[in-house]
mmCIF file of C-alpha atoms in Angstrom:
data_model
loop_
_atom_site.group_PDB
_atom_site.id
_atom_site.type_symbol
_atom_site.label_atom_id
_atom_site.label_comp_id
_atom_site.label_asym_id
_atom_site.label_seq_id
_atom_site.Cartn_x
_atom_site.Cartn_y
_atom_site.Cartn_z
ATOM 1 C CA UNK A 1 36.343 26.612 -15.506
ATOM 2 C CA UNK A 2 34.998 24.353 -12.968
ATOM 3 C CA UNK A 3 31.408 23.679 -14.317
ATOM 4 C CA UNK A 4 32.455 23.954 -18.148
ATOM 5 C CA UNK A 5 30.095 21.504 -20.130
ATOM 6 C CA UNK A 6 30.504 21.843 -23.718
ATOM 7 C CA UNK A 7 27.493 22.888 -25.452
ATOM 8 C CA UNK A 8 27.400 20.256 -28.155
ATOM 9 C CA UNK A 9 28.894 16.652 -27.026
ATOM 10 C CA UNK A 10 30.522 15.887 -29.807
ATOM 11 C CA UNK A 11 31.824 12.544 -28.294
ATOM 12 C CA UNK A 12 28.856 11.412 -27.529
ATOM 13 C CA UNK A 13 27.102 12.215 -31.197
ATOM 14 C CA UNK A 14 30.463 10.175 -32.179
ATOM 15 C CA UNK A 15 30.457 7.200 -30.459
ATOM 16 C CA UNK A 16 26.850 6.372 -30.399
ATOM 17 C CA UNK A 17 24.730 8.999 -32.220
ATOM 18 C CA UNK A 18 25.171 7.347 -35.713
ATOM 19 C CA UNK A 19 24.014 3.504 -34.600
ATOM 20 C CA UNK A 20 21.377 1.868 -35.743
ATOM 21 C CA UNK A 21 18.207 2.705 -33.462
ATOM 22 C CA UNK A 22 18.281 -1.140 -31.869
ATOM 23 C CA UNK A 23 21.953 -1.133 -31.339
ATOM 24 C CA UNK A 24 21.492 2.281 -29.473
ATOM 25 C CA UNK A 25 18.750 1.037 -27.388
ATOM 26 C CA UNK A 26 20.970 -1.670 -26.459
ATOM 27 C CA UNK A 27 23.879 0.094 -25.463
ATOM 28 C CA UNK A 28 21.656 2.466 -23.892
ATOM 29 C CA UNK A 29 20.062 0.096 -21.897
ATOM 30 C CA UNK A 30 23.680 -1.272 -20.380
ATOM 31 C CA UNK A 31 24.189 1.977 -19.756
ATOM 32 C CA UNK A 32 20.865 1.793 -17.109
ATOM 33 C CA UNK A 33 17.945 3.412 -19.140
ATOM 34 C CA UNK A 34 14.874 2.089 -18.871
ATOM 35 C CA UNK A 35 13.404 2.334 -22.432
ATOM 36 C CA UNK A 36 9.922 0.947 -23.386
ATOM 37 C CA UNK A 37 8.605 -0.958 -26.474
ATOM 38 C CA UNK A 38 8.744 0.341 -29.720
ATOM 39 C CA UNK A 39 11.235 3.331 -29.104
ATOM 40 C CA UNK A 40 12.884 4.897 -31.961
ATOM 41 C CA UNK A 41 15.992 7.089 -32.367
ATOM 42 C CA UNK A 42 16.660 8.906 -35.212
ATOM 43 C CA UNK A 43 20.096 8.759 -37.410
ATOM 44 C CA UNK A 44 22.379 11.202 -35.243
ATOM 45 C CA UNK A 45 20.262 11.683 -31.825
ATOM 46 C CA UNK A 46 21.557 11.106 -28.488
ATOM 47 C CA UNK A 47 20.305 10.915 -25.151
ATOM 48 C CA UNK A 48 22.597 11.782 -22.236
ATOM 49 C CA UNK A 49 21.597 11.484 -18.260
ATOM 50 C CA UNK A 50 22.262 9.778 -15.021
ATOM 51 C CA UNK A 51 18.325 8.853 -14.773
ATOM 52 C CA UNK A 52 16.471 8.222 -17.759
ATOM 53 C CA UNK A 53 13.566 6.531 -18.403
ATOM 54 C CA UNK A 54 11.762 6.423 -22.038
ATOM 55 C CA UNK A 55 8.260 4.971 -22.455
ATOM 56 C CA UNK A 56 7.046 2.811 -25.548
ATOM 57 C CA UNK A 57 6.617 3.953 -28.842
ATOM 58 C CA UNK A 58 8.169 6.971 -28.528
ATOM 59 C CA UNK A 59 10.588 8.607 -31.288
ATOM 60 C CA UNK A 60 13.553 10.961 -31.037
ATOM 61 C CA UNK A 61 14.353 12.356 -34.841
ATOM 62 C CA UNK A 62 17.310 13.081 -36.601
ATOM 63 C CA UNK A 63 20.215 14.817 -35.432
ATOM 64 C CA UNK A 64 17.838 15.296 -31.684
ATOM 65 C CA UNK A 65 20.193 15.895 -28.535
ATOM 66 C CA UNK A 66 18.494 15.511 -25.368
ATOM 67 C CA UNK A 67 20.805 16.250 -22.356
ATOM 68 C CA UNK A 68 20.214 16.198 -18.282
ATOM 69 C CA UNK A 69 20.178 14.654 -15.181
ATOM 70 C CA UNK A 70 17.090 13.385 -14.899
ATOM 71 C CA UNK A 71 14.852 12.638 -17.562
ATOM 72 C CA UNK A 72 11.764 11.579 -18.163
ATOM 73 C CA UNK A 73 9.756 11.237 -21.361
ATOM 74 C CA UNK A 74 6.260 9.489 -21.536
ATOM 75 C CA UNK A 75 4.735 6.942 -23.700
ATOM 76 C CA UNK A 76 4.323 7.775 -27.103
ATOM 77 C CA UNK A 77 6.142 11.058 -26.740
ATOM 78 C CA UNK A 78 7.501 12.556 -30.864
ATOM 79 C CA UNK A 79 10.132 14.967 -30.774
ATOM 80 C CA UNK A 80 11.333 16.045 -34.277
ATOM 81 C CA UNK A 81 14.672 16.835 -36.200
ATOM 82 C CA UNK A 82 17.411 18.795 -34.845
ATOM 83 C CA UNK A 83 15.606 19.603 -31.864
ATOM 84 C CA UNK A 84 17.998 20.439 -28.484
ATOM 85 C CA UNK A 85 16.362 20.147 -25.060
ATOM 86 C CA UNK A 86 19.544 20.706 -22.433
ATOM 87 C CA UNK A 87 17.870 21.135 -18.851
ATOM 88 C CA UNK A 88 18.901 19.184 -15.581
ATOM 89 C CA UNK A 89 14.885 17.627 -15.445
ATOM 90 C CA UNK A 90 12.886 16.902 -18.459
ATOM 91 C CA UNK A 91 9.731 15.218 -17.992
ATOM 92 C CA UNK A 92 7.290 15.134 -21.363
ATOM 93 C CA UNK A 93 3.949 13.627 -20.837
ATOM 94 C CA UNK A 94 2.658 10.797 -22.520
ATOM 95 C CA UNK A 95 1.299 11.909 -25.933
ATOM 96 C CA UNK A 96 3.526 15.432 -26.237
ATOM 97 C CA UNK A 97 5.111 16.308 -29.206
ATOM 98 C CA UNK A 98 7.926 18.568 -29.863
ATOM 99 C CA UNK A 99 8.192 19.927 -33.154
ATOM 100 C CA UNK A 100 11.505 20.502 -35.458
ATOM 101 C CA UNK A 101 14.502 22.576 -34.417
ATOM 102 C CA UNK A 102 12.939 23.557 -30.713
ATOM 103 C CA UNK A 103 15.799 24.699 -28.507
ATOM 104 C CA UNK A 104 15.417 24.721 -24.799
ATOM 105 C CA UNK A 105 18.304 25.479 -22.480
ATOM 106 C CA UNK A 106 20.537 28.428 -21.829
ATOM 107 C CA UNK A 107 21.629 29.857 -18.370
ATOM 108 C CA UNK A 108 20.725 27.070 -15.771
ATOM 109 C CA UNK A 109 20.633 26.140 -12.113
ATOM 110 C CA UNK A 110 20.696 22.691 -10.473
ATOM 111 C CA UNK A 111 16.851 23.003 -9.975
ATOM 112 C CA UNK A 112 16.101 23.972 -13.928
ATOM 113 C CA UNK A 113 13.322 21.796 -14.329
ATOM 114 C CA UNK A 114 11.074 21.663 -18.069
ATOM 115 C CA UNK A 115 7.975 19.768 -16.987
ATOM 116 C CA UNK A 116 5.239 19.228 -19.734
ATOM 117 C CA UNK A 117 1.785 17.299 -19.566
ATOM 118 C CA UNK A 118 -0.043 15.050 -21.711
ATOM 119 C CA UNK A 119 -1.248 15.622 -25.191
ATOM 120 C CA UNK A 120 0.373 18.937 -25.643
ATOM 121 C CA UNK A 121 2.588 20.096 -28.616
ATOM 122 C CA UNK A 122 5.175 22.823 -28.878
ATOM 123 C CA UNK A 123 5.536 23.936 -32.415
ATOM 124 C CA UNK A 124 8.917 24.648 -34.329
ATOM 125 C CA UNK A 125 11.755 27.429 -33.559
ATOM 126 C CA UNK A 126 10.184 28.412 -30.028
ATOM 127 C CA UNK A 127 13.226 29.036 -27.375
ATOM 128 C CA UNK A 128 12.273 27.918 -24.055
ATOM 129 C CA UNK A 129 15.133 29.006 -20.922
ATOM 130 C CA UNK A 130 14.265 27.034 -18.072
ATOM 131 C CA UNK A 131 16.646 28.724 -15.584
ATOM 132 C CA UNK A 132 14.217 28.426 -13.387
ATOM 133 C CA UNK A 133 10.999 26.049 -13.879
ATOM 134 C CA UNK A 134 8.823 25.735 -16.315
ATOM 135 C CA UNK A 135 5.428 23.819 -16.257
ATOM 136 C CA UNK A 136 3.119 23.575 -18.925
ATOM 137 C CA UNK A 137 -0.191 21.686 -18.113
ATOM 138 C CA UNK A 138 -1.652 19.109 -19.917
ATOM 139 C CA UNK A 139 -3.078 19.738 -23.773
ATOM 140 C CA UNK A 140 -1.372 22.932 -24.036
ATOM 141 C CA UNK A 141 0.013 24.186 -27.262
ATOM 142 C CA UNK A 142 2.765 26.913 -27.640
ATOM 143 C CA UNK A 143 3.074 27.918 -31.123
ATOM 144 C CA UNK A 144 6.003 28.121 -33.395
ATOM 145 C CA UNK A 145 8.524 31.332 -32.189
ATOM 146 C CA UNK A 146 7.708 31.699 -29.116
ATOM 147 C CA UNK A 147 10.218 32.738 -26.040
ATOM 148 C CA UNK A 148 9.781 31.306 -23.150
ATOM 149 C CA UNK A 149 12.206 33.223 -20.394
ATOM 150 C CA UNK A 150 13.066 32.155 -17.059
ATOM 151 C CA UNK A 151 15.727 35.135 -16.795
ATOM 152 C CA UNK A 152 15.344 38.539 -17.488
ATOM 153 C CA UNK A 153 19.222 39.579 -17.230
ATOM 154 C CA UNK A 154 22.183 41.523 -18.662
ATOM 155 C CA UNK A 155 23.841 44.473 -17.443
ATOM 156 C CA UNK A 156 24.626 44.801 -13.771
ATOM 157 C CA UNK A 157 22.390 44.973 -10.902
ATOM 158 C CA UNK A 158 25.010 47.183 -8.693
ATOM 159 C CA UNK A 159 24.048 49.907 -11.248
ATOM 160 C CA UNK A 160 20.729 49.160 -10.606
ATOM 161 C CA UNK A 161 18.963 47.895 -13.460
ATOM 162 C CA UNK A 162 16.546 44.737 -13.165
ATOM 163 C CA UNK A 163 17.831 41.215 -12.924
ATOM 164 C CA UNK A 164 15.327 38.258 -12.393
ATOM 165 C CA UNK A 165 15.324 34.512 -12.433
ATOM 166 C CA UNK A 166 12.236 33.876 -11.794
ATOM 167 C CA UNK A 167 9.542 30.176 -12.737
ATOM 168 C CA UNK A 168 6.567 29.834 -15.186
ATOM 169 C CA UNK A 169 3.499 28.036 -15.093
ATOM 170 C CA UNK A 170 0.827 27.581 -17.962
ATOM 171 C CA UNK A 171 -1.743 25.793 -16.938
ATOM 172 C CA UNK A 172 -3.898 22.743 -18.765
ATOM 173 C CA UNK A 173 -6.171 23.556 -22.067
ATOM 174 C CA UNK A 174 -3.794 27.081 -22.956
ATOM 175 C CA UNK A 175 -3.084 27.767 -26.314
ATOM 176 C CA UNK A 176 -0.039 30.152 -26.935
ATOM 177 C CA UNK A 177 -0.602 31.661 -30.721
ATOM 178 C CA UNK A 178 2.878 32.207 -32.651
ATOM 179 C CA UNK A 179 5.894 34.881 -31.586
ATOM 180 C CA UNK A 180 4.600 35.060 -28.240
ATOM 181 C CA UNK A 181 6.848 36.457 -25.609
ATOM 182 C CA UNK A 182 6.587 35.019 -21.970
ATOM 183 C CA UNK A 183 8.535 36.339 -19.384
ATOM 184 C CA UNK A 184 9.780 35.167 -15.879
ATOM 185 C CA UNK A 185 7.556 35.238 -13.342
ATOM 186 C CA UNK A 186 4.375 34.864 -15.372
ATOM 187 C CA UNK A 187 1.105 32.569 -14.815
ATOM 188 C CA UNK A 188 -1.453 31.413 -16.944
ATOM 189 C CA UNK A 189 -4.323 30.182 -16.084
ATOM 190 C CA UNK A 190 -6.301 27.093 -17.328
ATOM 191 C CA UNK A 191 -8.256 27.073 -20.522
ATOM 192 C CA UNK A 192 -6.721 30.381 -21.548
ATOM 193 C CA UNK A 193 -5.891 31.963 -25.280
ATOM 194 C CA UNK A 194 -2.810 34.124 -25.665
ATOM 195 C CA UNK A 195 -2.960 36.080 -29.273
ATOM 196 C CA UNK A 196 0.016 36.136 -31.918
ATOM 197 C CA UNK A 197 2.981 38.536 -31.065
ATOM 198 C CA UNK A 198 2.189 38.895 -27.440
ATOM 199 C CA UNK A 199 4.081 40.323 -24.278
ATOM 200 C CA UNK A 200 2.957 37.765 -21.354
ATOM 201 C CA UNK A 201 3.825 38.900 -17.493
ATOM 202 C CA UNK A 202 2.282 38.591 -14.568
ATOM 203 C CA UNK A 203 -1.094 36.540 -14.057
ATOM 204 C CA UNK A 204 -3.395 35.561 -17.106
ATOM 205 C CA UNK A 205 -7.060 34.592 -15.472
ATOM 206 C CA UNK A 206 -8.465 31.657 -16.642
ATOM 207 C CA UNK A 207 -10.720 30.696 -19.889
ATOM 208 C CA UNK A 208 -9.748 34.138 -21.299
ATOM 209 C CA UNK A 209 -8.406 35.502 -24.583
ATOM 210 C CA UNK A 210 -5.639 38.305 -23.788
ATOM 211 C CA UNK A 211 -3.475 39.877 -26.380
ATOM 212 C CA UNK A 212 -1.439 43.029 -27.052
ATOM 213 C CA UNK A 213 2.105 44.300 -26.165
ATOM 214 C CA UNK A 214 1.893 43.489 -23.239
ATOM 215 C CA UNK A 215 -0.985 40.922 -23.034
ATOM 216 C CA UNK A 216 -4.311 42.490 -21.587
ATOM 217 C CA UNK A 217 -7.624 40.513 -21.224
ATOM 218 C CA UNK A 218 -10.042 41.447 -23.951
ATOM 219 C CA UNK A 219 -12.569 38.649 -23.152
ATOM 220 C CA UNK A 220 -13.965 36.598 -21.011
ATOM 221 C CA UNK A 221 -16.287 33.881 -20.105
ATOM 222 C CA UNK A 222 -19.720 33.625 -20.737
ATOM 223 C CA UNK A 223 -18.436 35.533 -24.310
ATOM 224 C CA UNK A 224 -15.218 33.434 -24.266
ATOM 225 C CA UNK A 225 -15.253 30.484 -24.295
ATOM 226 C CA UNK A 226 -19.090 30.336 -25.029
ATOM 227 C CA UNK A 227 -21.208 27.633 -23.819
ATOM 228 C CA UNK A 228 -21.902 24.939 -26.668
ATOM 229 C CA UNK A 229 -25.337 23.240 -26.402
ATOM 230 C CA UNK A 230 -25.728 19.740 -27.167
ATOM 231 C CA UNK A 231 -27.679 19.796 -30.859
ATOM 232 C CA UNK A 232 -24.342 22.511 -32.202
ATOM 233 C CA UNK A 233 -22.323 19.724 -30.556
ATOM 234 C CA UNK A 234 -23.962 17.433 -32.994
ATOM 235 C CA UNK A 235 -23.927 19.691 -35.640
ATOM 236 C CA UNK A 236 -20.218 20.084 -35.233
ATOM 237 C CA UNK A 237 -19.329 16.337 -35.314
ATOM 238 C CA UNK A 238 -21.613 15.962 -38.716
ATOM 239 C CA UNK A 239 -19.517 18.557 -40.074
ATOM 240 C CA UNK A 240 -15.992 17.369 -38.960
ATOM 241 C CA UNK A 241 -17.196 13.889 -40.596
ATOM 242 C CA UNK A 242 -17.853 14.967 -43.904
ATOM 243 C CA UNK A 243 -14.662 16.734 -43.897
ATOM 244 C CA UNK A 244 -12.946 14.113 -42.629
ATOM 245 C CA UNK A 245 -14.541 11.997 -45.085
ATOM 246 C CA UNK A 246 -13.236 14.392 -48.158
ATOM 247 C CA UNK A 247 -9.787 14.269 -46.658
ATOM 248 C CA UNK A 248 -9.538 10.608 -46.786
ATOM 249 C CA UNK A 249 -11.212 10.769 -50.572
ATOM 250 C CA UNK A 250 -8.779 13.122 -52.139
ATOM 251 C CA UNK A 251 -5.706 11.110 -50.269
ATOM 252 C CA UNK A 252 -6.959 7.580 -51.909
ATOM 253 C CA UNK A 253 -9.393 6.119 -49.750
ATOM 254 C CA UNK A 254 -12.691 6.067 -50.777
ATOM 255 C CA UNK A 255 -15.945 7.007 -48.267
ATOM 256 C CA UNK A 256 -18.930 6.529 -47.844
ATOM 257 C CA UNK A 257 -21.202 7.281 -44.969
ATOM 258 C CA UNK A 258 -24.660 4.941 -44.760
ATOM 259 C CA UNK A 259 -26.950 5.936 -41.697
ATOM 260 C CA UNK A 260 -23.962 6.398 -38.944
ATOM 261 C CA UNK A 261 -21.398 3.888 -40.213
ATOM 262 C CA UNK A 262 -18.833 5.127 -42.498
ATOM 263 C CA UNK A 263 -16.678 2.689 -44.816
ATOM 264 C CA UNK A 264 -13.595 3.556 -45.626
ATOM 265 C CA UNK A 265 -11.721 1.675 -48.855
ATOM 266 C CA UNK A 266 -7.910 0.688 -48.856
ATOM 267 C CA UNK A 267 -5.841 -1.074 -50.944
ATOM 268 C CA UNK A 268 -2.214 -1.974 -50.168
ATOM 269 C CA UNK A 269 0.332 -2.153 -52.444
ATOM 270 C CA UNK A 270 3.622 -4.932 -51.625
ATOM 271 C CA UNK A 271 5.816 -5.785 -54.440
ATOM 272 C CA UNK A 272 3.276 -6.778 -57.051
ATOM 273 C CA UNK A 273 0.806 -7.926 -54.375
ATOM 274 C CA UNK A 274 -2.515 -6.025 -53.593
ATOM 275 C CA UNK A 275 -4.873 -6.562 -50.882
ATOM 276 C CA UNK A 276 -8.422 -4.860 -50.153
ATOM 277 C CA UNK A 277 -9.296 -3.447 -46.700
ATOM 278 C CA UNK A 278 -12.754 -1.858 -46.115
ATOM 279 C CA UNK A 279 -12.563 -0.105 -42.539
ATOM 280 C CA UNK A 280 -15.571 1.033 -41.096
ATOM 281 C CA UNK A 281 -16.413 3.458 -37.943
ATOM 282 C CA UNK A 282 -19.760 3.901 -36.138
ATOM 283 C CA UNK A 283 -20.527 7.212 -35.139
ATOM 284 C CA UNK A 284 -22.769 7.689 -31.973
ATOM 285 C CA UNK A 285 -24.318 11.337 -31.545
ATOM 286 C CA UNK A 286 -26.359 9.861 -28.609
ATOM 287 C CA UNK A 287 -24.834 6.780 -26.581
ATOM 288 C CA UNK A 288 -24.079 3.736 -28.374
ATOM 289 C CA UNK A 289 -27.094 1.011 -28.664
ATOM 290 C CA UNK A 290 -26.750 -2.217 -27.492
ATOM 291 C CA UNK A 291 -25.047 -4.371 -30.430
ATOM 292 C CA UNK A 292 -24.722 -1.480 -32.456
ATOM 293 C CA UNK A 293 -20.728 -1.628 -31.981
ATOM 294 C CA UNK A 294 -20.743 -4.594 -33.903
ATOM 295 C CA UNK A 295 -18.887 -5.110 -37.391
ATOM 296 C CA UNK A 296 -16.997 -2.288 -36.915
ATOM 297 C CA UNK A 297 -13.772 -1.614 -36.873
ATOM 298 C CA UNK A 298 -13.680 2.001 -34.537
ATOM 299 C CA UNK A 299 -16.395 3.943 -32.253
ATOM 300 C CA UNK A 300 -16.510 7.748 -32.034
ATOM 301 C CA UNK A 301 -19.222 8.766 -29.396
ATOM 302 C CA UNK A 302 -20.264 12.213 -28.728
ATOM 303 C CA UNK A 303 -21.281 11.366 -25.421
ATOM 304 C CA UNK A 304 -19.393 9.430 -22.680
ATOM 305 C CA UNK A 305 -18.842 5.688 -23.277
ATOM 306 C CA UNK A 306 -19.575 3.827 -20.254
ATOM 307 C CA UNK A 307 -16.512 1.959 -18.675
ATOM 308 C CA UNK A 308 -18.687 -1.309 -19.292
ATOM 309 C CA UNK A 309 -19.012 -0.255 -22.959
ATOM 310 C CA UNK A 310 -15.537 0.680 -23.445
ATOM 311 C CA UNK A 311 -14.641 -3.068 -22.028
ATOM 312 C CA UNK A 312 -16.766 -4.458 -24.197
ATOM 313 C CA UNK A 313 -15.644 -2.897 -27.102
ATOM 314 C CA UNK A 314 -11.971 -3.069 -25.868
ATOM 315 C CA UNK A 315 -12.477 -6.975 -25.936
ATOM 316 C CA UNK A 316 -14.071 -7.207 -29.534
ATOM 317 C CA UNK A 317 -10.594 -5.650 -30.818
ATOM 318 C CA UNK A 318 -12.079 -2.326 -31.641
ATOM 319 C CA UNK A 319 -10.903 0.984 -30.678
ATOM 320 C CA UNK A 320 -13.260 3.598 -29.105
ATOM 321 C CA UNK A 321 -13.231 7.364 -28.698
ATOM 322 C CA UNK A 322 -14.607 9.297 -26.607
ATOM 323 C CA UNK A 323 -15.052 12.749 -27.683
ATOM 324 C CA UNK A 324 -16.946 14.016 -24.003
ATOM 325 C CA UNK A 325 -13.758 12.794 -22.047
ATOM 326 C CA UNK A 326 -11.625 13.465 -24.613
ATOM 327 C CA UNK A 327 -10.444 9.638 -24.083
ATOM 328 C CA UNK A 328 -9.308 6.560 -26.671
ATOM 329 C CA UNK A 329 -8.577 3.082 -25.752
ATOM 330 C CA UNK A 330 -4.633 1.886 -25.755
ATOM 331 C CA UNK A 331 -5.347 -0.401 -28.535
ATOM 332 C CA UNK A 332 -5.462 1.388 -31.992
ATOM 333 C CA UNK A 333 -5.834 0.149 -36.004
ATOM 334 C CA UNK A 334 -5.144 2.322 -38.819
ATOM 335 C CA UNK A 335 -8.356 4.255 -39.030
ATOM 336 C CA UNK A 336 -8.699 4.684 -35.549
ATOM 337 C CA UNK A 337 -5.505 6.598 -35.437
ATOM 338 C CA UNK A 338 -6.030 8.226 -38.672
ATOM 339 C CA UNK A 339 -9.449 9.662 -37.174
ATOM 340 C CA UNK A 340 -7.466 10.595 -33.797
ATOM 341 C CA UNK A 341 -4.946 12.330 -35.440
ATOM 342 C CA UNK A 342 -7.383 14.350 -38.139
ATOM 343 C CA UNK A 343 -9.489 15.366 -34.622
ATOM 344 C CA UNK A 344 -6.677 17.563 -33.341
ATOM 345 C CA UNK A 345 -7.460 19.790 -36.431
ATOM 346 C CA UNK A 346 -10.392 20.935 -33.886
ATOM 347 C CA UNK A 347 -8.637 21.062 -30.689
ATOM 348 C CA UNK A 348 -9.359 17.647 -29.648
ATOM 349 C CA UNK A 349 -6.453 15.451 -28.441
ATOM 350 C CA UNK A 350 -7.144 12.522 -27.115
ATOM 351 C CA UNK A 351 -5.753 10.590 -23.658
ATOM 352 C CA UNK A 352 -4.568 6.730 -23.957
ATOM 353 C CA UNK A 353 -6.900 5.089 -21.225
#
């Protein structure tokens, strides 16, 4: 066959899919990738293309094969174990993750084009077929099993039954429960909520909740999403806190919260060395007072930080986020991260700025 490609490349897993992560990047970058700082590649991954360009501090897992023509993948992009992404364009926007064992190829055209946002996550086992494209906006989540179709095809057209190729587009803020079906052709708008073992074709409105087999609209704004007033949003953030708080307690880290600053304990074990860390994080329901960012180590406002405040902070060393924007500052320490990563519990995923 003229456009055979074997489906696994075995002589590429061979020859470079078992070296250590630096001597891959190395080779990789003779080879005319443009990889960032702080990339990692797992024990067995490879990553074949004629354009490729990887940003920092992003990780490819074990035993990942990523294979196209072009391909893109943001900073600080995770894709996990045994995951297979074989499309002619990949882009992944900064922040995505891709979960274990997600498969996305199948029957392709030169155009087949998988183009994800920022901050979104697609969850483990889901089969996406870009024969067409497919766009996914940015903080989207698909859940674990879901099918994502480009095609709808089998037996012959000349006998007249239905053959389609066909693109997708989910918009920004959708969430995609588990086992959902989408089929070619289908659009869904911003902000909306698909249920667990949907059908999805045609046009989804936005900020809606649709489920069923197939997907109807059950509700709708002002009901769904409802309007949150300022004191719940308060309310809200006091709660996430003190769970937050008895997270980090039962995982070894002491809390306590005095007025709005909590202090979290660590101790670090090296060898027969220990050393004491005590963290601490202002928390602003109302905008942060002059000097009150200081002696801490992170800032989570409620309300919008100012672009002066954030470059005030920013110098001091301190991270900030934003919870309004939905923002953080590109420099991060180990509670900062810990309390950016325990916020997408609630939906809230966070943009580098």
């Amino acid at each position: 066959m003229l456009t055979d490609v074997a489906r696994i490349p075995i002589k590429e897993i061979v020859l470079f899919g078992f070296l250590p992560s630096p001597l891959k990047k190395m080779v990789y970058r003779m080879r005319g990738y443009r990889i960032g700082r702080g990339v990692s590649f797992g024990l067995g991954s490879v990553v074949i293309g004629k354009d490729v360009e990887i940003g920092e501090n992003t990780s490819i897992s074990f035993l990942t094969i990523i294979r196209g023509k072009k391909i893109r993948l943001g900073a600080h992009v995770q894709i996990g174990a045994m995951t297979f992404m074989d499309t002619p364009n990949l882009e992944l926007g900064e922040g995505t993750k891709i979960n274990e064992q997600v498969y996305v190829g199948g029957l392709q055209f030169p155009d087949s084009a998988l183009i994800v946002g920022r901050n979104c996550q697609i969850m483990q086992m889901t089969f996406i077929n870009p024969t067409r494209s497919i766009t996914i906006g940015d903080d989207t989540g698909i859940g674990g099993d879901c099918l994502l179709f480009g095609h709808s095809s089998w037996l012959s057209k000349f006998e007249g039954y239905p053959v389609e190729f066909d693109s997708i587009e989910i918009g920004k803020s959708v969430s995609l429960a588990w086992r959902v079906f989408v089929l070619p052709g289908t659009q869904i708008g911003e902000g909306a909520v698909i249920g667990a073992n949907s059908l999805v074709r045609g046009k989804v409105p936005p900020r809606c909740l649709a489920v069923g087999f197939p997907a109807r609209v059950v509700s709708q704004a002002p009901q769904f999403p409802r309007d949150i007033s300022g004191t719940e949003k308060s309310e809200i953030l006091k709660e996430i806190v003190a769970e937050m708080m008895m997270f980090l307690g039962g995982s070894g880290f002491p809390c306590r919260l005095e007025k709005n600053i909590i202090e979290v304990q660590a101790v670090k074990r090296r060898w027969f060395f220990r050393s004491h860390k005590v963290w601490r994080c202002l928390v602003a329901h109302e905008s942060i007072p002059g000097g009150g960012a200081s002696g801490v180590d992170v800032v989570l406002s409620l309300s919008e930080v100012s672009r002066e405040r954030r470059e005030e902070i920013s110098r001091n060393q301190q991270m900030w986020i934003d919870l309004e924007k939905k923002e953080r500052s590109k420099f991060g320490n180990d509670l900062g991260e810990e309390i950016a990563q325990y916020l997408r519990r609630y939906g809230v995923r966070l943009s580098r700025m």
